[in-house]
PDB file of C-alpha atoms in Angstrom:
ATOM      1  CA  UNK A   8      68.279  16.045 -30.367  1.00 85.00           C
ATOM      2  CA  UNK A   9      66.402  15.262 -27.293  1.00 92.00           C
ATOM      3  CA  UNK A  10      65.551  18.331 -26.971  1.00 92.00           C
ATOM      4  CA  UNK A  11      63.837  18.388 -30.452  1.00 93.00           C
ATOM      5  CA  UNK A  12      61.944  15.567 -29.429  1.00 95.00           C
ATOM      6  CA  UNK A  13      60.768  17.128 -26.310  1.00 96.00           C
ATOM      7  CA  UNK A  14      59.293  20.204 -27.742  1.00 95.00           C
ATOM      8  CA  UNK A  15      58.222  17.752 -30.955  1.00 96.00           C
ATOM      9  CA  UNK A  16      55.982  15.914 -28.794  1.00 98.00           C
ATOM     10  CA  UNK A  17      54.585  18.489 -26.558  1.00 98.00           C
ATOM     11  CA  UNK A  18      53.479  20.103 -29.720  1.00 97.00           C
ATOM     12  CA  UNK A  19      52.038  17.377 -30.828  1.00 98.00           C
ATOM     13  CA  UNK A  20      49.963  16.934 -27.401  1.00 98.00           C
ATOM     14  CA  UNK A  21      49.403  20.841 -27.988  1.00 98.00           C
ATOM     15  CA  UNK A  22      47.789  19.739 -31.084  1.00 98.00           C
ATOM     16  CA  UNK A  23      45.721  17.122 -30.227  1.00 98.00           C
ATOM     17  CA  UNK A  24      44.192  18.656 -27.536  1.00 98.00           C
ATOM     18  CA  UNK A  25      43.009  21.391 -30.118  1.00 98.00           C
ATOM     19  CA  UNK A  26      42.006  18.363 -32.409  1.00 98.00           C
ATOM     20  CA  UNK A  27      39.810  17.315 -29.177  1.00 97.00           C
ATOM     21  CA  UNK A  28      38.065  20.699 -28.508  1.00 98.00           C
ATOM     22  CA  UNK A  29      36.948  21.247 -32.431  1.00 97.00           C
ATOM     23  CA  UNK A  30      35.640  17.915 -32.478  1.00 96.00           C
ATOM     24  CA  UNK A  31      33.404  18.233 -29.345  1.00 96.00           C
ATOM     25  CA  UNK A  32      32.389  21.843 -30.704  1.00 97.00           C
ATOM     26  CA  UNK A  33      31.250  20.562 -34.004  1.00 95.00           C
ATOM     27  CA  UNK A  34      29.379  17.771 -31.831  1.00 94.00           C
ATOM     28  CA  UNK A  35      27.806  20.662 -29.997  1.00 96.00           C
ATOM     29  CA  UNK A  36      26.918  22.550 -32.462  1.00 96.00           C
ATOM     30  CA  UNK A  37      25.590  19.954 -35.012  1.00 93.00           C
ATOM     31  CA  UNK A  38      24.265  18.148 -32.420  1.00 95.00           C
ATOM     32  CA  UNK A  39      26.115  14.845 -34.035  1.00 92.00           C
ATOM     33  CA  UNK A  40      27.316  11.857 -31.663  1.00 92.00           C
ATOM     34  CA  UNK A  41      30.319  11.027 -30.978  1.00 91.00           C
ATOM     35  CA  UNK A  42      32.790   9.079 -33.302  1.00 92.00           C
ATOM     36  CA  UNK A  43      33.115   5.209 -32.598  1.00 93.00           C
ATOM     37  CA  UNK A  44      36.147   4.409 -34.488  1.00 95.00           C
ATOM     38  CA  UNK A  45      38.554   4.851 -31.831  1.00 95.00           C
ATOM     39  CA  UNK A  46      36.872   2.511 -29.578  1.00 95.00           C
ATOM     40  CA  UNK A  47      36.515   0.299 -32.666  1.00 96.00           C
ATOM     41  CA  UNK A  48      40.169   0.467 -33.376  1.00 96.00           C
ATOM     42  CA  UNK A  49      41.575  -0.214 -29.489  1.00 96.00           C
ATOM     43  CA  UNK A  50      39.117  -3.370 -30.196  1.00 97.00           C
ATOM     44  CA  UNK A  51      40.662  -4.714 -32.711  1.00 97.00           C
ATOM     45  CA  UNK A  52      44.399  -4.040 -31.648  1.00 96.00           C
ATOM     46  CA  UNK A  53      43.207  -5.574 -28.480  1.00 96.00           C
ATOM     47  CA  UNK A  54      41.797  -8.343 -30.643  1.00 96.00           C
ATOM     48  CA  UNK A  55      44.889  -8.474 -33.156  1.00 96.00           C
ATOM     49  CA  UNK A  56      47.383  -8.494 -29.957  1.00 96.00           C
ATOM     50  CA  UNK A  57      45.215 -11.426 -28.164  1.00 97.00           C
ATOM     51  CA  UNK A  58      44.238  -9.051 -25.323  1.00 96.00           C
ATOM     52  CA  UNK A  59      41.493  -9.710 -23.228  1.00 96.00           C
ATOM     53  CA  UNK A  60      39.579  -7.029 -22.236  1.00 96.00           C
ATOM     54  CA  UNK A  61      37.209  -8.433 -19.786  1.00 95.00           C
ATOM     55  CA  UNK A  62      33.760  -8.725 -19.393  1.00 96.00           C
ATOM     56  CA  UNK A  63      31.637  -7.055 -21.590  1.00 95.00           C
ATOM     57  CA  UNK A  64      30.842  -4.000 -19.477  1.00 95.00           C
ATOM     58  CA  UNK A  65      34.741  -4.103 -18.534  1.00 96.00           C
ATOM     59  CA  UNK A  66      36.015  -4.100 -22.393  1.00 96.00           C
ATOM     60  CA  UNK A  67      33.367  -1.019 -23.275  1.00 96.00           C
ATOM     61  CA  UNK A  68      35.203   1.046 -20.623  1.00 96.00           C
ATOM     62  CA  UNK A  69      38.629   0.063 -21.476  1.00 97.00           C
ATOM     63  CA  UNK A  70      37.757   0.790 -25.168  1.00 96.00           C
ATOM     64  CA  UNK A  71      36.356   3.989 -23.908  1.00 95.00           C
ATOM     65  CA  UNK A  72      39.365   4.964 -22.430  1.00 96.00           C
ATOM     66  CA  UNK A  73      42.060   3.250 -24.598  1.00 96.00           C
ATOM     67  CA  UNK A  74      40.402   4.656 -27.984  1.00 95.00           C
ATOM     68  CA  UNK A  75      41.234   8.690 -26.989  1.00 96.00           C
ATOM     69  CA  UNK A  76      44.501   7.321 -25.389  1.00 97.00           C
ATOM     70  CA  UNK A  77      45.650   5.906 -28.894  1.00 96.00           C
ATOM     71  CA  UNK A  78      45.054   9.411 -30.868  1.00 96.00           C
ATOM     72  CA  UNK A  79      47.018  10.925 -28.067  1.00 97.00           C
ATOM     73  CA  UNK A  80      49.826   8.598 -28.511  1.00 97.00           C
ATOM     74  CA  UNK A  81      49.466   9.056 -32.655  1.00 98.00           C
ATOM     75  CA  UNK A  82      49.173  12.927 -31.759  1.00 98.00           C
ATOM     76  CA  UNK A  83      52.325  13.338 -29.608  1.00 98.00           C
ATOM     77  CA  UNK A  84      54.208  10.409 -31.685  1.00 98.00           C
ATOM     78  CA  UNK A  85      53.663  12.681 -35.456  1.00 98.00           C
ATOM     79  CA  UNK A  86      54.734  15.900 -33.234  1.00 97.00           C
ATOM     80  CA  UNK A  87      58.391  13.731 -32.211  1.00 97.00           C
ATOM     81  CA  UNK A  88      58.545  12.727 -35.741  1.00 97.00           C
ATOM     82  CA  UNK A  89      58.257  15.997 -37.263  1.00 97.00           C
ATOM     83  CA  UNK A  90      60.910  17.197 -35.207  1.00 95.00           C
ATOM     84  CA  UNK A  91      63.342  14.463 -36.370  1.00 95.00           C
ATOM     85  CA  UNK A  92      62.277  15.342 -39.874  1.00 93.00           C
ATOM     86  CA  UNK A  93      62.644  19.372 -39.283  1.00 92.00           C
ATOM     87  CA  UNK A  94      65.389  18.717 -37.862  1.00 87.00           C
ATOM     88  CA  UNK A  95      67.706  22.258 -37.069  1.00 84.00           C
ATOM     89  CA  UNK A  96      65.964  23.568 -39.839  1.00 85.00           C
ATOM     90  CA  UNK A  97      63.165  26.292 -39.385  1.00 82.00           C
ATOM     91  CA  UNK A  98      59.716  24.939 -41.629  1.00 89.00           C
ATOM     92  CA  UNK A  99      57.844  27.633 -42.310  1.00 91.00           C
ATOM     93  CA  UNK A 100      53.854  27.398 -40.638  1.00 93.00           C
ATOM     94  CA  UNK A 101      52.122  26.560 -43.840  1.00 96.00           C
ATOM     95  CA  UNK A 102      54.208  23.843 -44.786  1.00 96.00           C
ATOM     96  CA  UNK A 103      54.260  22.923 -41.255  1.00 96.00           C
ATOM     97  CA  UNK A 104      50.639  22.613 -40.589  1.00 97.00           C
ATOM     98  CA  UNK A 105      50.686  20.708 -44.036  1.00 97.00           C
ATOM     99  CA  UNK A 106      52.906  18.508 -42.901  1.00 96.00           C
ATOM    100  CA  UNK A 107      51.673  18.033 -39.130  1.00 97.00           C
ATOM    101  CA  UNK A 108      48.063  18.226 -39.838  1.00 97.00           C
ATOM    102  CA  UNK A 109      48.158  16.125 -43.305  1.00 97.00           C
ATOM    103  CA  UNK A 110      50.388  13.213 -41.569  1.00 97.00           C
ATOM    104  CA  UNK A 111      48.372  13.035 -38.435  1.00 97.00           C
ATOM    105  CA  UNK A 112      45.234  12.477 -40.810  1.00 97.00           C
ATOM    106  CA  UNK A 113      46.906  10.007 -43.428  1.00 97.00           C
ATOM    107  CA  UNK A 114      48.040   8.023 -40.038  1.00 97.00           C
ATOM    108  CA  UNK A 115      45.050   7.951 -38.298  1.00 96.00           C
ATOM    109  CA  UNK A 116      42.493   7.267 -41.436  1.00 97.00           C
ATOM    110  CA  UNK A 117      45.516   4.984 -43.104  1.00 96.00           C
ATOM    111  CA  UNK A 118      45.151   2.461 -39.544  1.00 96.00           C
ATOM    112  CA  UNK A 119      41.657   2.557 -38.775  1.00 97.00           C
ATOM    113  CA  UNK A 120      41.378   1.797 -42.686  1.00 97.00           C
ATOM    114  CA  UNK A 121      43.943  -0.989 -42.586  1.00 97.00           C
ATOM    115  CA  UNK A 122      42.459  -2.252 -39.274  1.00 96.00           C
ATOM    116  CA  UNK A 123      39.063  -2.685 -41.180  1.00 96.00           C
ATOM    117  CA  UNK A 124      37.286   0.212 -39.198  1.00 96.00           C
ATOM    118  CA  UNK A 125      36.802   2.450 -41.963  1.00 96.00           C
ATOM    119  CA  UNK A 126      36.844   2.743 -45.293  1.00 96.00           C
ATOM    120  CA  UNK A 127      37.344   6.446 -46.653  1.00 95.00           C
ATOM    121  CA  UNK A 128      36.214   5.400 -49.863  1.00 95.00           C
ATOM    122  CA  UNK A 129      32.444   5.255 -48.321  1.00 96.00           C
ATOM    123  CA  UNK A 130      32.760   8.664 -47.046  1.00 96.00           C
ATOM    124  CA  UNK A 131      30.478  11.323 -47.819  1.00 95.00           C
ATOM    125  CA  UNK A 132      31.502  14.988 -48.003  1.00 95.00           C
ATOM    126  CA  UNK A 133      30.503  15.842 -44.467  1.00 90.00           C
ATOM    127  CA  UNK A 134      32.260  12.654 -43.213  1.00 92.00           C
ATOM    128  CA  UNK A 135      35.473  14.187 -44.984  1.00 95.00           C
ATOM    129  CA  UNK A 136      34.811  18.035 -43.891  1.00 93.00           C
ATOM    130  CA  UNK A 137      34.090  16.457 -39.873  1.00 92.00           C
ATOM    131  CA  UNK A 138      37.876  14.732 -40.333  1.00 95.00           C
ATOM    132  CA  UNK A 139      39.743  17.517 -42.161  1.00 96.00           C
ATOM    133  CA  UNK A 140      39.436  20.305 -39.703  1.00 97.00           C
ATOM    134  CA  UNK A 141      39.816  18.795 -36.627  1.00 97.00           C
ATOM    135  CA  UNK A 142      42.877  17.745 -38.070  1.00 98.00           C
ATOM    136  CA  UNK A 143      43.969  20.929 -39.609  1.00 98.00           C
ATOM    137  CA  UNK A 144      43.485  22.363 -36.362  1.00 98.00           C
ATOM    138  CA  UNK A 145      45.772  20.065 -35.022  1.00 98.00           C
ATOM    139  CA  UNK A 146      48.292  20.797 -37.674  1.00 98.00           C
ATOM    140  CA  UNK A 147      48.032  25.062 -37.127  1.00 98.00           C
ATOM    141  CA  UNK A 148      48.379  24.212 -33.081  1.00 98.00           C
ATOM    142  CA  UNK A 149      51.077  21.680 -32.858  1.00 98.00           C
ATOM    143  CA  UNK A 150      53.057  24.004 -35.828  1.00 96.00           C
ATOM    144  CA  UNK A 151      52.315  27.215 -33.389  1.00 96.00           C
ATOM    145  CA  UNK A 152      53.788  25.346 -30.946  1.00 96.00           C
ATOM    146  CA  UNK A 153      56.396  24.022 -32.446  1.00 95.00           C
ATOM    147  CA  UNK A 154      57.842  27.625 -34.185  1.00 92.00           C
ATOM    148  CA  UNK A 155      57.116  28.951 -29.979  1.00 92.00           C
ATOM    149  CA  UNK A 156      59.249  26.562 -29.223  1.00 92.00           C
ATOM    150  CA  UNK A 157      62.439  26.652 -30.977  1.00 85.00           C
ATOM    151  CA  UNK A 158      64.632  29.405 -30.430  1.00 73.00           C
ATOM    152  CA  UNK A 159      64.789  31.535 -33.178  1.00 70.00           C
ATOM    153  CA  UNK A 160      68.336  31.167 -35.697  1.00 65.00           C
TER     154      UNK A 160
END
């Protein structure tokens, strides 16, 4: 089992860092800036946990560093899950980057919704395209990495 979880959340690292790299291409290439709901969120856990986060130039770096830090730990945490819910059992990719890609995005919108960040129902059709692939490119990563990773039956 440990094992499982081991190779569960390196994929899911695997698969954020791909989330990562399309969302700084599609910066680059549609010139867009940079997403503030991470920092938003880490604010308001910080806020929600009675944190302090220091002066005001101190709290925007810590939420500049804690915001990537908590899609990393939702990345590698959904990777360690699937592997408890795969189990021994070979998934095959499709359902697997389903699965990985589709839970990673229903975790991440579902908080920053319930934290008051966001609300999906505001989003416009870009705003849903510019969250859908870079999490479907986390699901085909972390599921390529996952199927690498366990031997074959």
């Amino acid at each position: 089992m440990r094992a499982r979880l081991l190779d569960g959340a390196v994929a899911g690292a695997v698969g954020s860092v791909a989330l990562d790299v399309v969302s700084y291409l599609d910066m680059a290439v549609r010139a867009r800036p940079a997403s503030s709901t991470p920092q938003a969120s880490a604010e308001r856990l910080a806020g929600l946990a009675h944190v302090d986060l220091g002066s005001e130039d101190q709290a925007a770096n810590r939420r500049s560093g804690l915001g990537p830090l908590l899609g990393y730990g939702l990345g590698v945490a959904a990777g360690a899950a699937f592997a408890v819910l795969a189990g021994r059992r070979r998934i095959s990719t499709p359902l697997a980057v389903a699965l990985l890609g589709g839970g990673v995005m229903a975790a991440s919108d579902g908080s920053m919704t319930m934290l008051g960040v966001t609300d999906p129902r505001s989003w416009r059709r870009s705003d849903w395209v510019a969250d859908l692939v870079p999490h479907l490119a986390y699901g085909v990563a972390a599921a390529a990495t996952w199927n690498r990773l366990r031997p074959p039956r």
